[in-house]
Short mmCIF file of C-alpha atoms and ligand atoms in Angstrom, two decimals:
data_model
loop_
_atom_site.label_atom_id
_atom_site.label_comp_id
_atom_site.label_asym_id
_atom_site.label_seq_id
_atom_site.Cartn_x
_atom_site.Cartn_y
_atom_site.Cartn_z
CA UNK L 12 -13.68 45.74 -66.02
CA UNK L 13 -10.48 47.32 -65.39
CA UNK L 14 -7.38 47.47 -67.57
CA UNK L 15 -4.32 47.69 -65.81
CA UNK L 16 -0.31 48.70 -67.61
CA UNK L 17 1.29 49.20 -64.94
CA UNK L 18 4.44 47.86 -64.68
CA UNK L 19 3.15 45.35 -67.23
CA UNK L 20 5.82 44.53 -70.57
CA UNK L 21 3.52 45.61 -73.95
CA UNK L 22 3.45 41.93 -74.63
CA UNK L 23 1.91 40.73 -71.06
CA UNK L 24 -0.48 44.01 -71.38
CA UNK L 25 -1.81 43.05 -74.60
CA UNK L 26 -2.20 38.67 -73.24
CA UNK L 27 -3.75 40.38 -70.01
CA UNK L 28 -6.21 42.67 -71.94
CA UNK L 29 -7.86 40.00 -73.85
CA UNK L 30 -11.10 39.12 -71.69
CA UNK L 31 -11.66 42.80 -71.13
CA UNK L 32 -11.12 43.88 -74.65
CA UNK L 33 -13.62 40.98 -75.78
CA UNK L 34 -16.51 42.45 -72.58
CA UNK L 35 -15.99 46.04 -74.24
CA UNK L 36 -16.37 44.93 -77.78
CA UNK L 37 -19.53 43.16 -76.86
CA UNK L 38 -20.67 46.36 -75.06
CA UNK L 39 -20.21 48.49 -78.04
CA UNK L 40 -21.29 45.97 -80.83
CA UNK L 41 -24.45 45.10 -79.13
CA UNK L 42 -26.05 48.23 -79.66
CA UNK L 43 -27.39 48.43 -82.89
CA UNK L 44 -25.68 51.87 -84.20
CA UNK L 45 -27.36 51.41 -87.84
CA UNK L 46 -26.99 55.58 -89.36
CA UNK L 47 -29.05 54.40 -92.18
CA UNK L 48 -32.38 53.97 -89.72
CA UNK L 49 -33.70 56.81 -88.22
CA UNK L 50 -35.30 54.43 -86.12
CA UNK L 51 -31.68 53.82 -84.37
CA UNK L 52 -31.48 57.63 -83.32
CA UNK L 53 -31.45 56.78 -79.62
CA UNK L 54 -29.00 53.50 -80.04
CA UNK L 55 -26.58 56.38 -81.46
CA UNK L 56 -26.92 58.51 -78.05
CA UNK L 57 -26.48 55.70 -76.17
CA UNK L 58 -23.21 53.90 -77.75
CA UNK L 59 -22.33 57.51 -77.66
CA UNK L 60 -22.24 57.90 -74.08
CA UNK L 61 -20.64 54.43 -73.43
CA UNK L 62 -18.15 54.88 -75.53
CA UNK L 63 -17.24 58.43 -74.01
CA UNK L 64 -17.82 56.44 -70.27
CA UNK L 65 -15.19 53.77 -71.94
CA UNK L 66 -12.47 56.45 -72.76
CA UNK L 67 -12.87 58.04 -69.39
CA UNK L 68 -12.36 54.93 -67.89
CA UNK L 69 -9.42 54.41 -69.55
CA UNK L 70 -8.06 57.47 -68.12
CA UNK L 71 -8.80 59.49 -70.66
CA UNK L 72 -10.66 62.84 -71.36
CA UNK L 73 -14.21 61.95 -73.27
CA UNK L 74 -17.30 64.18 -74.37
CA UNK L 75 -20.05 63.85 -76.51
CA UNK L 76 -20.37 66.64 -79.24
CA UNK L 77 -23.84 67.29 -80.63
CA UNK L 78 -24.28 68.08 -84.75
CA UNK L 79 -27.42 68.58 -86.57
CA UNK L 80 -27.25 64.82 -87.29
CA UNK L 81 -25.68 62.32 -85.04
CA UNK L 82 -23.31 62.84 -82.29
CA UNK L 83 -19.64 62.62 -82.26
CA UNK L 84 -16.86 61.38 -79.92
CA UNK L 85 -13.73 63.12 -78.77
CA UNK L 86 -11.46 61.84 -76.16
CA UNK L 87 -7.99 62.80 -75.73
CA UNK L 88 -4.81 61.63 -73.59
CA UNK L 89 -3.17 64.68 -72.88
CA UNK L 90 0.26 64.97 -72.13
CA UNK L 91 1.35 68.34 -72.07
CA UNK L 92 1.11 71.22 -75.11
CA UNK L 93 5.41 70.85 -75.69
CA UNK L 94 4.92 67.35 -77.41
CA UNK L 95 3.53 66.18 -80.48
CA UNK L 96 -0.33 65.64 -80.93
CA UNK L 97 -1.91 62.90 -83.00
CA UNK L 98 -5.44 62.33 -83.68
CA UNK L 99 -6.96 58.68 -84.93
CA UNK L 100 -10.40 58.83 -86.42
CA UNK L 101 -12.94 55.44 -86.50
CA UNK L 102 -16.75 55.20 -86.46
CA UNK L 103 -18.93 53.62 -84.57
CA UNK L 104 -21.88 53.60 -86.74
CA UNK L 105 -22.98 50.81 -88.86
CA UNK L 106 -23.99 48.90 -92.04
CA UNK L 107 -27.51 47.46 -91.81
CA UNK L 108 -27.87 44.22 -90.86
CA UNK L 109 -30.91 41.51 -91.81
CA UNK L 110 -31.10 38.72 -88.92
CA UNK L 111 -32.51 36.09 -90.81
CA UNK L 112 -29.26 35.78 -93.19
CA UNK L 113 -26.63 35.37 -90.43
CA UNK L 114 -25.39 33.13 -88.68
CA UNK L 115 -25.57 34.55 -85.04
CA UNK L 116 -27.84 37.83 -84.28
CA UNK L 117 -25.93 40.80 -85.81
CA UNK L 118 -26.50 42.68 -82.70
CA UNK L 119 -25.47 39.86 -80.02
CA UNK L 120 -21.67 39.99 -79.89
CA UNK L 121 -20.52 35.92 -79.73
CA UNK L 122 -16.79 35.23 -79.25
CA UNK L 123 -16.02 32.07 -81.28
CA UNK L 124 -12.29 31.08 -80.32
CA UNK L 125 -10.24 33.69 -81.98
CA UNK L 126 -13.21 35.36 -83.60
CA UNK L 127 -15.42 37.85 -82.82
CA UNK L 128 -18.53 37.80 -84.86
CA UNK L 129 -21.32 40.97 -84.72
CA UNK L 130 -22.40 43.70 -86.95
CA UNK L 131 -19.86 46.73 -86.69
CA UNK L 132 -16.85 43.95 -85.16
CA UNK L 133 -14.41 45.02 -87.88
CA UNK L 134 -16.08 48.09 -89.32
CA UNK L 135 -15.12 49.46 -87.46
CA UNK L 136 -15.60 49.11 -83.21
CA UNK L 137 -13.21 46.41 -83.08
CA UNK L 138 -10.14 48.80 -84.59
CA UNK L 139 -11.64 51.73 -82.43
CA UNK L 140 -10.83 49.84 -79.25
CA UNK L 141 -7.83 48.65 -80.91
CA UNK L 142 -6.20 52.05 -80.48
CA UNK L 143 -7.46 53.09 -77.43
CA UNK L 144 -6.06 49.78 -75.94
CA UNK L 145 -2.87 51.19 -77.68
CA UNK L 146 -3.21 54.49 -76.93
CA UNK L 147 -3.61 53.81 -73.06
CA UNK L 148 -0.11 51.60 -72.74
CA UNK L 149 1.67 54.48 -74.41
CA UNK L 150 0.50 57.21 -72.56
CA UNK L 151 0.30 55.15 -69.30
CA UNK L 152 4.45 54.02 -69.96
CA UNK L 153 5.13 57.39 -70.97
CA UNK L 154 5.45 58.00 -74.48
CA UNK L 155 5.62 61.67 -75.06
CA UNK L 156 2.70 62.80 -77.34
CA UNK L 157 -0.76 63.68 -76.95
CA UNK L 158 -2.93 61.07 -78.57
CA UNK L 159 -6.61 62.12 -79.73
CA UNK L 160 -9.44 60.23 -80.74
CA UNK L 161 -12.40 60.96 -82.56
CA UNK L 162 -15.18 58.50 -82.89
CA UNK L 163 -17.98 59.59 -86.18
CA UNK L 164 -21.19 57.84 -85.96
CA UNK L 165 -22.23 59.08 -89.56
CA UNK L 166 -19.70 57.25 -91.30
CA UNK L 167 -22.26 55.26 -93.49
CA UNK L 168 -24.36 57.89 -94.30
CA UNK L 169 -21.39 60.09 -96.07
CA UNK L 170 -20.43 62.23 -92.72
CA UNK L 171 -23.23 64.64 -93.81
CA UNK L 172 -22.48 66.49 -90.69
CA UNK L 173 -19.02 65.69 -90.11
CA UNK L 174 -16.81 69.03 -91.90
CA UNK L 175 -19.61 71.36 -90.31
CA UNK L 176 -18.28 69.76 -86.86
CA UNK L 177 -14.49 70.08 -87.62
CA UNK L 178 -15.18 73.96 -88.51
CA UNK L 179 -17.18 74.42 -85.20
CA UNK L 180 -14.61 72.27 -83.22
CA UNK L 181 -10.92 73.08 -84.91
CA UNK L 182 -9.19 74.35 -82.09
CA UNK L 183 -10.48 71.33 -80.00
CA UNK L 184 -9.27 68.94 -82.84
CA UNK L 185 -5.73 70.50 -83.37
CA UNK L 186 -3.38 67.96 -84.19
CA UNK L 187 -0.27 66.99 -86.04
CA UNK L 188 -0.59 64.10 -87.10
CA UNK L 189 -4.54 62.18 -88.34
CA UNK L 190 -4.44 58.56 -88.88
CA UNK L 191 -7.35 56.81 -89.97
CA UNK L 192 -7.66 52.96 -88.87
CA UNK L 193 -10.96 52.21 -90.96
CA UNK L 194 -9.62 50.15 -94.10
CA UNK L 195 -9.00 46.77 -95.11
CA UNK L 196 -5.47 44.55 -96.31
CA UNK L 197 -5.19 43.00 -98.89
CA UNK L 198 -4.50 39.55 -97.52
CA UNK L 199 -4.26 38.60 -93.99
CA UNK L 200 -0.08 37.47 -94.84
CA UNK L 201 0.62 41.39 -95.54
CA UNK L 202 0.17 44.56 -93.51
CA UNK L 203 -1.45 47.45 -95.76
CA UNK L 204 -1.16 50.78 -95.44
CA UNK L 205 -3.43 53.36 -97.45
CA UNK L 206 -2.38 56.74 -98.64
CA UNK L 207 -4.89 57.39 -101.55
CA UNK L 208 -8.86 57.38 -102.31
CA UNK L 209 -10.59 57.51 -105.49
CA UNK L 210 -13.05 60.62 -105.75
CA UNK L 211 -16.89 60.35 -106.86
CA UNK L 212 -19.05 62.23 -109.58
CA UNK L 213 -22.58 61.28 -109.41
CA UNK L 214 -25.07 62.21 -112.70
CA UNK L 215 -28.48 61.34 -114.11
CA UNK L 216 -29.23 61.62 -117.61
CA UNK L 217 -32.93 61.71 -118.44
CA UNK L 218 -34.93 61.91 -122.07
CA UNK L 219 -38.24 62.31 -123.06
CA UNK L 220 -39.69 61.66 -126.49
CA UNK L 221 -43.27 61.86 -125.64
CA UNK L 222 -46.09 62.20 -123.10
CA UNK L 223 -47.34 58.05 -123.17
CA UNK L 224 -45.81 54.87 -123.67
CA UNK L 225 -46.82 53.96 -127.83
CA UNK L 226 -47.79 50.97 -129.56
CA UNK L 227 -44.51 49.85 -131.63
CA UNK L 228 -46.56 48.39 -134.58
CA UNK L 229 -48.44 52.02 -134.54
CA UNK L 230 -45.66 54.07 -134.13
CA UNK L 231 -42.15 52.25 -134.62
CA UNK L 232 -39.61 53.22 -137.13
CA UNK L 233 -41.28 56.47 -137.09
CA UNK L 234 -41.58 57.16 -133.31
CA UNK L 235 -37.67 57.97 -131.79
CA UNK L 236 -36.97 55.54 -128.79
CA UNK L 237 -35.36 57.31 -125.43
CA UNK L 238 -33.67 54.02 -124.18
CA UNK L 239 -32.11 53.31 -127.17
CA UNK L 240 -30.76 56.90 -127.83
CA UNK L 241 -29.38 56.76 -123.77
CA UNK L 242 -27.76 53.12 -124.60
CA UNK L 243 -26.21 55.06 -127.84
CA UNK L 244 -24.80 57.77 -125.79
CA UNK L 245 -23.33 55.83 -122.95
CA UNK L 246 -21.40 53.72 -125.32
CA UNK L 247 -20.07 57.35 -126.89
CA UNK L 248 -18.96 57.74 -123.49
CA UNK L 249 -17.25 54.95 -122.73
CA UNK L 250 -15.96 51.63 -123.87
CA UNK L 251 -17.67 49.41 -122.14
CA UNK L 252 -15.52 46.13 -123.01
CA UNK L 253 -12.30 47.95 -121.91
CA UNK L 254 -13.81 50.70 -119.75
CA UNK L 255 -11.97 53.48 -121.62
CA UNK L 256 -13.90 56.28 -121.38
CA UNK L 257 -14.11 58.60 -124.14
CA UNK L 258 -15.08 61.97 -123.08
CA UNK L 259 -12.76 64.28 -124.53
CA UNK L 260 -10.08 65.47 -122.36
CA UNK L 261 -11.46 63.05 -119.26
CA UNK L 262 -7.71 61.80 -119.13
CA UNK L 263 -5.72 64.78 -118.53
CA UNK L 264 -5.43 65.27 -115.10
CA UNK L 265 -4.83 61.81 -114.33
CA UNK L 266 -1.43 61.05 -112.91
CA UNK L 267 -0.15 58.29 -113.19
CA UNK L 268 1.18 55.57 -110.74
CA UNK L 269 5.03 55.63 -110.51
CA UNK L 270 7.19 52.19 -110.63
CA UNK L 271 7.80 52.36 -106.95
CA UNK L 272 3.89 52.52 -106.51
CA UNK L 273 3.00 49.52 -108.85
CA UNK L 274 5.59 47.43 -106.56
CA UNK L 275 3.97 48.17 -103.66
CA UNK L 276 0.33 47.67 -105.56
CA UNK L 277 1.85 43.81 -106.10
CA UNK L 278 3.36 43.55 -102.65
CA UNK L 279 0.10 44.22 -100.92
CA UNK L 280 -0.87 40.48 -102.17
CA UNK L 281 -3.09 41.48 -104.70
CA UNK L 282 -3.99 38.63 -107.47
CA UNK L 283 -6.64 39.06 -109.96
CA UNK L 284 -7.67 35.54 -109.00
CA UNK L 285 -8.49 36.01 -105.50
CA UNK L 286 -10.26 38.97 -105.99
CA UNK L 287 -12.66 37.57 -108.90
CA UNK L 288 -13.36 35.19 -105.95
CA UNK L 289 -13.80 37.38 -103.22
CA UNK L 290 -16.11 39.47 -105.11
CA UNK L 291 -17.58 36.17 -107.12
CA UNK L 292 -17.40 37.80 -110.20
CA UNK L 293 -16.99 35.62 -113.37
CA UNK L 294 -14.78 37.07 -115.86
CA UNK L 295 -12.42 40.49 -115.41
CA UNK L 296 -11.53 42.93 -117.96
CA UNK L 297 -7.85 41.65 -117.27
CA UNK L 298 -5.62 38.90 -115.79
CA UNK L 299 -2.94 41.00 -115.48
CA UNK L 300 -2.56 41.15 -111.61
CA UNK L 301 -0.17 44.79 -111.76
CA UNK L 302 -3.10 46.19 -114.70
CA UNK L 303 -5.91 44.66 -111.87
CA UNK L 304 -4.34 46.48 -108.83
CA UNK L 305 -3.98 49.40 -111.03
CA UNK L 306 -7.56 49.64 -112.62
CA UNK L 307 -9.63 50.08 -109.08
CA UNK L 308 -7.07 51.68 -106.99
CA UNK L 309 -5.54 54.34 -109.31
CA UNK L 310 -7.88 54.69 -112.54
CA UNK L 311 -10.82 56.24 -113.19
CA UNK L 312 -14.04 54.74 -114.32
CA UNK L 313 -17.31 55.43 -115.85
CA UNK L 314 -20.10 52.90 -114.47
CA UNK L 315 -23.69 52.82 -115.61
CA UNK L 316 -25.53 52.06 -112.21
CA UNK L 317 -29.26 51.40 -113.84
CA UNK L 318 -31.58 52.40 -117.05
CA UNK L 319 -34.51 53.01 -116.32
CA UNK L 320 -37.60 53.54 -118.25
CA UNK L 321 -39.90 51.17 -120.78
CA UNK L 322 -41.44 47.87 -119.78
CA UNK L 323 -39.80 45.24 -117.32
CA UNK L 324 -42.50 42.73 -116.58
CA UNK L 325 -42.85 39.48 -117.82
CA UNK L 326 -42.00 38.98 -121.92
CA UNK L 327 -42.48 41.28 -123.88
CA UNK L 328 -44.76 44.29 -124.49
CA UNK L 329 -44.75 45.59 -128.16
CA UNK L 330 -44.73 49.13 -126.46
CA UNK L 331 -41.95 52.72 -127.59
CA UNK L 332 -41.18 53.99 -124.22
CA UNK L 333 -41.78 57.55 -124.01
CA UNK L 334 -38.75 58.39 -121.59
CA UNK L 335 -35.59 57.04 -119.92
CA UNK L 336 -33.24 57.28 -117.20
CA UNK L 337 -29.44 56.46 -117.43
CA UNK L 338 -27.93 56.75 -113.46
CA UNK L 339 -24.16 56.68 -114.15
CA UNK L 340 -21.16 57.88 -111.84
CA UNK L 341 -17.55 58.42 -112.42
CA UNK L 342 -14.63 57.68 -109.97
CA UNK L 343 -11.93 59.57 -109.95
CA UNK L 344 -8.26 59.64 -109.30
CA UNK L 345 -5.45 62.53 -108.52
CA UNK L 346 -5.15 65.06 -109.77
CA UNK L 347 -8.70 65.20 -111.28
CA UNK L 348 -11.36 67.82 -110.13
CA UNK L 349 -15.18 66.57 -110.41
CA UNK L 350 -16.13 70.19 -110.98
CA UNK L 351 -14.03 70.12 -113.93
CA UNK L 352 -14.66 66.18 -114.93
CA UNK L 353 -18.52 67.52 -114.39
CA UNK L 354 -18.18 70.44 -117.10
CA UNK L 355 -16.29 67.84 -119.40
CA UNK L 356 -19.34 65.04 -119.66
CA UNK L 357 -22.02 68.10 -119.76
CA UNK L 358 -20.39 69.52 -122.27
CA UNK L 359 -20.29 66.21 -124.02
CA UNK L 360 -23.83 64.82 -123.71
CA UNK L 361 -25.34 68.62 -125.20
CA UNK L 362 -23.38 67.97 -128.07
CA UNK L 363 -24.30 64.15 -128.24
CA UNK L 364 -27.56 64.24 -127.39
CA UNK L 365 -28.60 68.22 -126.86
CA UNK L 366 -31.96 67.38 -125.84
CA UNK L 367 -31.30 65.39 -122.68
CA UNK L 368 -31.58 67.01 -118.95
CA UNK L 369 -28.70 66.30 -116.86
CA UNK L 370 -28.69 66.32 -113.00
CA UNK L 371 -25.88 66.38 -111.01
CA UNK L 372 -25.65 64.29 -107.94
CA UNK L 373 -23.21 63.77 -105.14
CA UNK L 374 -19.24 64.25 -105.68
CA UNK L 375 -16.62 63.53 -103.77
CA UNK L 376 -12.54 64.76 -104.82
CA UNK L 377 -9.79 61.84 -104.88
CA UNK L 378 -7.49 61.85 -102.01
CA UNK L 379 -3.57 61.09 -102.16
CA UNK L 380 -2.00 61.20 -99.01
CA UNK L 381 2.32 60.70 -98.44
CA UNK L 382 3.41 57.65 -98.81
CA UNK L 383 7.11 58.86 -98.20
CA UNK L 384 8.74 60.69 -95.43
CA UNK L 385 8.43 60.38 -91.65
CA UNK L 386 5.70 59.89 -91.00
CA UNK L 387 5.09 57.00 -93.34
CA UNK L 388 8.01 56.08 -92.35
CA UNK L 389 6.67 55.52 -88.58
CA UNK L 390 3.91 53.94 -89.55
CA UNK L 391 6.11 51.01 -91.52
CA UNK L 392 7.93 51.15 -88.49
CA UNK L 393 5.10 49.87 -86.18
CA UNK L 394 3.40 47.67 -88.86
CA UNK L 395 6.59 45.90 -89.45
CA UNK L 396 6.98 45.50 -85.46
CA UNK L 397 4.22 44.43 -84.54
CA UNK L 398 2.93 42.35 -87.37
CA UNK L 399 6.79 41.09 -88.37
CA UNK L 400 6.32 42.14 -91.86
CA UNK L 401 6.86 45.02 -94.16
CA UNK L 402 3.63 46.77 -94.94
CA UNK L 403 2.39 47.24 -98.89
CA UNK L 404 1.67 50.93 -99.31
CA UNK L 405 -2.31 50.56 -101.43
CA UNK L 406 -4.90 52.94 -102.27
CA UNK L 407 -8.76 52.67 -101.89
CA UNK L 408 -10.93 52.33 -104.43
CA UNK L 409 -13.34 54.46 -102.63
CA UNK L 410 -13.80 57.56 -101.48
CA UNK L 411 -14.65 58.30 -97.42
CA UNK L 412 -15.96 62.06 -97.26
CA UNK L 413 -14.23 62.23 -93.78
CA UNK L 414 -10.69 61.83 -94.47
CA UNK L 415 -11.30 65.15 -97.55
CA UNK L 416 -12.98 66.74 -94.85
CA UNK L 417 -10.58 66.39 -92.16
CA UNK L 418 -7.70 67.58 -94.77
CA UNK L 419 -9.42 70.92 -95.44
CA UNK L 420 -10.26 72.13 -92.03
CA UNK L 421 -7.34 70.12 -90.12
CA UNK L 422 -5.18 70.96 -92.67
CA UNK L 423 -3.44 67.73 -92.67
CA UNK L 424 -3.26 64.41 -94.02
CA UNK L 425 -4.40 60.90 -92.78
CA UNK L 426 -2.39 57.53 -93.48
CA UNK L 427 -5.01 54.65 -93.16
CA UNK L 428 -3.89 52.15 -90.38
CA UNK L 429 -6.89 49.75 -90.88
CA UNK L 430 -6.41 46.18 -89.35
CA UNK L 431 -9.73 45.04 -91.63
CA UNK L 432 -8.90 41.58 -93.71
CA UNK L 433 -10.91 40.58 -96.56
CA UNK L 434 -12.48 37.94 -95.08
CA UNK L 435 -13.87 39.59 -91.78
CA UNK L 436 -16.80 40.80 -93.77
CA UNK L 437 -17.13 44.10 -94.56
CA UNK L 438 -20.33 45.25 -94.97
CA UNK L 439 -21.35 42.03 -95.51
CA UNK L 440 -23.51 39.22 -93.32
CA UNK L 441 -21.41 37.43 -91.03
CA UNK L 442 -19.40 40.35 -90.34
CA UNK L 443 -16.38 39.54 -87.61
CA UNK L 444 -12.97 40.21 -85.98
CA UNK L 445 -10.18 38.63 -84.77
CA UNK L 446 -8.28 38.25 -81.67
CA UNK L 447 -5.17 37.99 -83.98
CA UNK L 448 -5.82 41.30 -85.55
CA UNK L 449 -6.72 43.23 -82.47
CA UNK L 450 -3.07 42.03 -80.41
CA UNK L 451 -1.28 43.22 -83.35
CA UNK L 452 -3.25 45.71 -83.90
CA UNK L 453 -2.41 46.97 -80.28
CA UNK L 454 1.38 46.64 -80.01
CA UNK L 455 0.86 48.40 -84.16
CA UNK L 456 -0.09 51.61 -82.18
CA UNK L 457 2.14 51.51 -79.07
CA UNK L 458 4.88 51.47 -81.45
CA UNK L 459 3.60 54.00 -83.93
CA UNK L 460 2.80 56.44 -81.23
CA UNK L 461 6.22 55.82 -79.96
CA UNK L 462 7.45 56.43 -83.25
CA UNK L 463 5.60 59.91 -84.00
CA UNK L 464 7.29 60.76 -80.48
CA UNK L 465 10.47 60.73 -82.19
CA UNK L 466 10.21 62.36 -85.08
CA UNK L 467 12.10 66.21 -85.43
CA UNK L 468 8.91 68.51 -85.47
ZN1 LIG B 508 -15.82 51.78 -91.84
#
């Protein structure tokens, strides 16, 4: 199916596009591009290749790069090396997906009116096609800049191979501006932009009191007990009705969120309520909507993940557990370093608890991004165009590897144009799209590629 611009106003382009944009979504959704399964290896090859196929035959330049892991996608419409360059990144790999709980196959793309339902719809094929729908009016009408794309497929695996690539590809991937279009709003009434991620600090804490499990009328009061002394040292670490943590000095690098940010936090459409709902959690550690926003987008947390150790069956078994096994992690915010956050907590638990082994797991540094200047300022400029309303500027609670990764080699930063909304599913069953989301979504990009154009380099 062809798409055709010209001579075509951005409105009648995007109406016109609709049927094909729904074929190609199909195309790419159906194949089952699951980076968790090694048994997907060859789906990844293959949506590989048809999505490079797609961007030629959209006019633009398309190859498949090879890692150690799972390919990756770079197309570009070049324009000529006197203009601007921007690159967009999206995925095309995907969560897991178990048949028997949804409603329609995961992997069998059904349009249902305005909605497009299929694993990988929203997170994130359906914004990938979004801006290259985009991407193809500009360059097609004109618009002077050099628009890149690059399309991971080991996005839900942690981009294990993904800085390695950047380093072996930088000249390729040269560009002046990255945006990102792989996040979610707030609520479907507000555009969101995103400008900041939390980091991550993995850690295992492990004691052993003993070779066997003991009997506690034989041994108890005597015998020392490794959960309990692991539940005793988490709660020196943190509060865990307020969620203060208490590790000396785990506070000081924080930064702290400005007036102007806070506003924005509110204007993104953020309620306490809705979110206890859409996460169908009972009772928050606050009602306070500004303190809600605040607490997963800008603070950082201590979470115990899982204990570990002792007897779990049925009642009870009189037994003293011999070891335990606290997996915890921290999230962190600007400006702090997990090397440094690491050293802190170590430090800590010898003194607390000097016989304990600590193991260090995965970590991941916070991200902050500009959320002034002209760039930003672009990008409010085509939200507000195409969607008719001022965008919120949010962080993530989260941290994606790829957008650190792409600011150390690339040098620069990433805003996060998602078109995501809460309730298409994220990672979830019954995952989905919408038509809605993908028109605006469309005329978002024409006019910020239009508007990076302008800007005084
Ligand atoms: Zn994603």
């Amino acid at each position: 199916m062809t798409v055709e611009t010209k001579g075509k106003e951005l409105n009648q382009y995007v109406q016109d596009s609709r049927k094909s944009f729904e074929q190609h979504l199909k195309e790419l959704v159906d194949i089952p591009t699951v980076s968790a399964d090694p048994a997907h290896r060859q789906d990844m090859d293959k949506c590989a290749a048809r999505a490079a196929e797609l961007l030629k035959s959209f006019g633009a330049s398309a190859e498949v790069i090879q890692t150690k892991g799972n390919p990756v996608v770079v197309g570009e419409f070049h324009r000529s090396k006197d203009v601007p360059t921007v690159m967009i990144y999206n995925h095309i790999d995907v969560q897991p997906a178990d048949a028997s709980e949804w409603k329609s196959p995961p992997f069998d793309m059904k349009v249902d009116g305005d909605k497009y339902l299929g694993r990988g719809s929203t997170d994130d094929k359906g914004p990938a096609l979004t801006v290259l729908y985009g991407a193809k009016y500009a360059f097609d009408n004109g618009v002077p800049i050099n628009i890149k794309f690059c399309w991971e497929l080991e996005e839900e695996i942690g981009s294990p191979n993904f800085e390695q690539f950047l380093k072996d590809n930088k000249e390729k991937l040269h560009t002046d501006y990255i945006a990102v279009s792989d996040t979610v709003w707030i609520s479907r009434d507000r555009p969101a932009i995103g400008y900041g991620l939390r980091g991550l600090l993995g850690v295992i804490v492990k004691l052993k009191t003993g070779t066997k499990d003991v009997h506690s009328g034989l041994v108890g009061g005597l015998a020392r007990n490794p959960i309990g002394e692991l539940a005793k040292l988490i709660s020196r670490c943190y509060d865990a009705t307020t969620g203060e943590v208490k590790i000396p000095g785990f506070y000081d690098d924080v930064n702290a969120v400005s007036e102007n940010e806070g506003k924005d936090f509110l204007a993104s459409g953020f309620t306490v309520d809705a979110f206890k709902k859409a996460h169908e959690l009972i009772k928050l550690r606050t009602e306070d909507n500004l303190e809600g926003a605040t607490r997963i987008w800008a603070k950082p947390t201590f979470e115990v993940h899982g204990i570990t150790g002792g007897y779990s069956g049925p009642g009870v078994k009189t037994i003293v557990p011999f070891q335990a096994e606290a997996k915890l992690s921290m999230r962190l915010v600007p400006s702090q370093d997990p090397e440094k956050v690491f050293k802190l907590f170590e430090d800590f638990v010898k003194k607390e608890l000097p016989e304990a082994e600590i193991i260090r797991e995965g970590a991941l540094f916070p991200y902050m991004g500009e959320r002034t200047g002209p760039e930003a300022e672009a990008a409010v400029k085509a939200m507000k165009e195409a969607f008719g309303k001022e965008p919120a500027f949010v962080r993530e609670g989260g941290s994606i590897g790829a957008i650190l990764s792409m600011q150390k080699v690339l040098g620069k930063s990433s805003l996060f144009l998602g078109l995501s909304l809460p309730e298409h599913g994220y990672h979830a069953i019954n995952e989905n799209y919408d038509w809605q989301q993908a028109s605006g979504g469309m005329k978002m990009f024409v006019s910020y590629f239009k508007a990076l154009s302008e800007l005084k380099r």
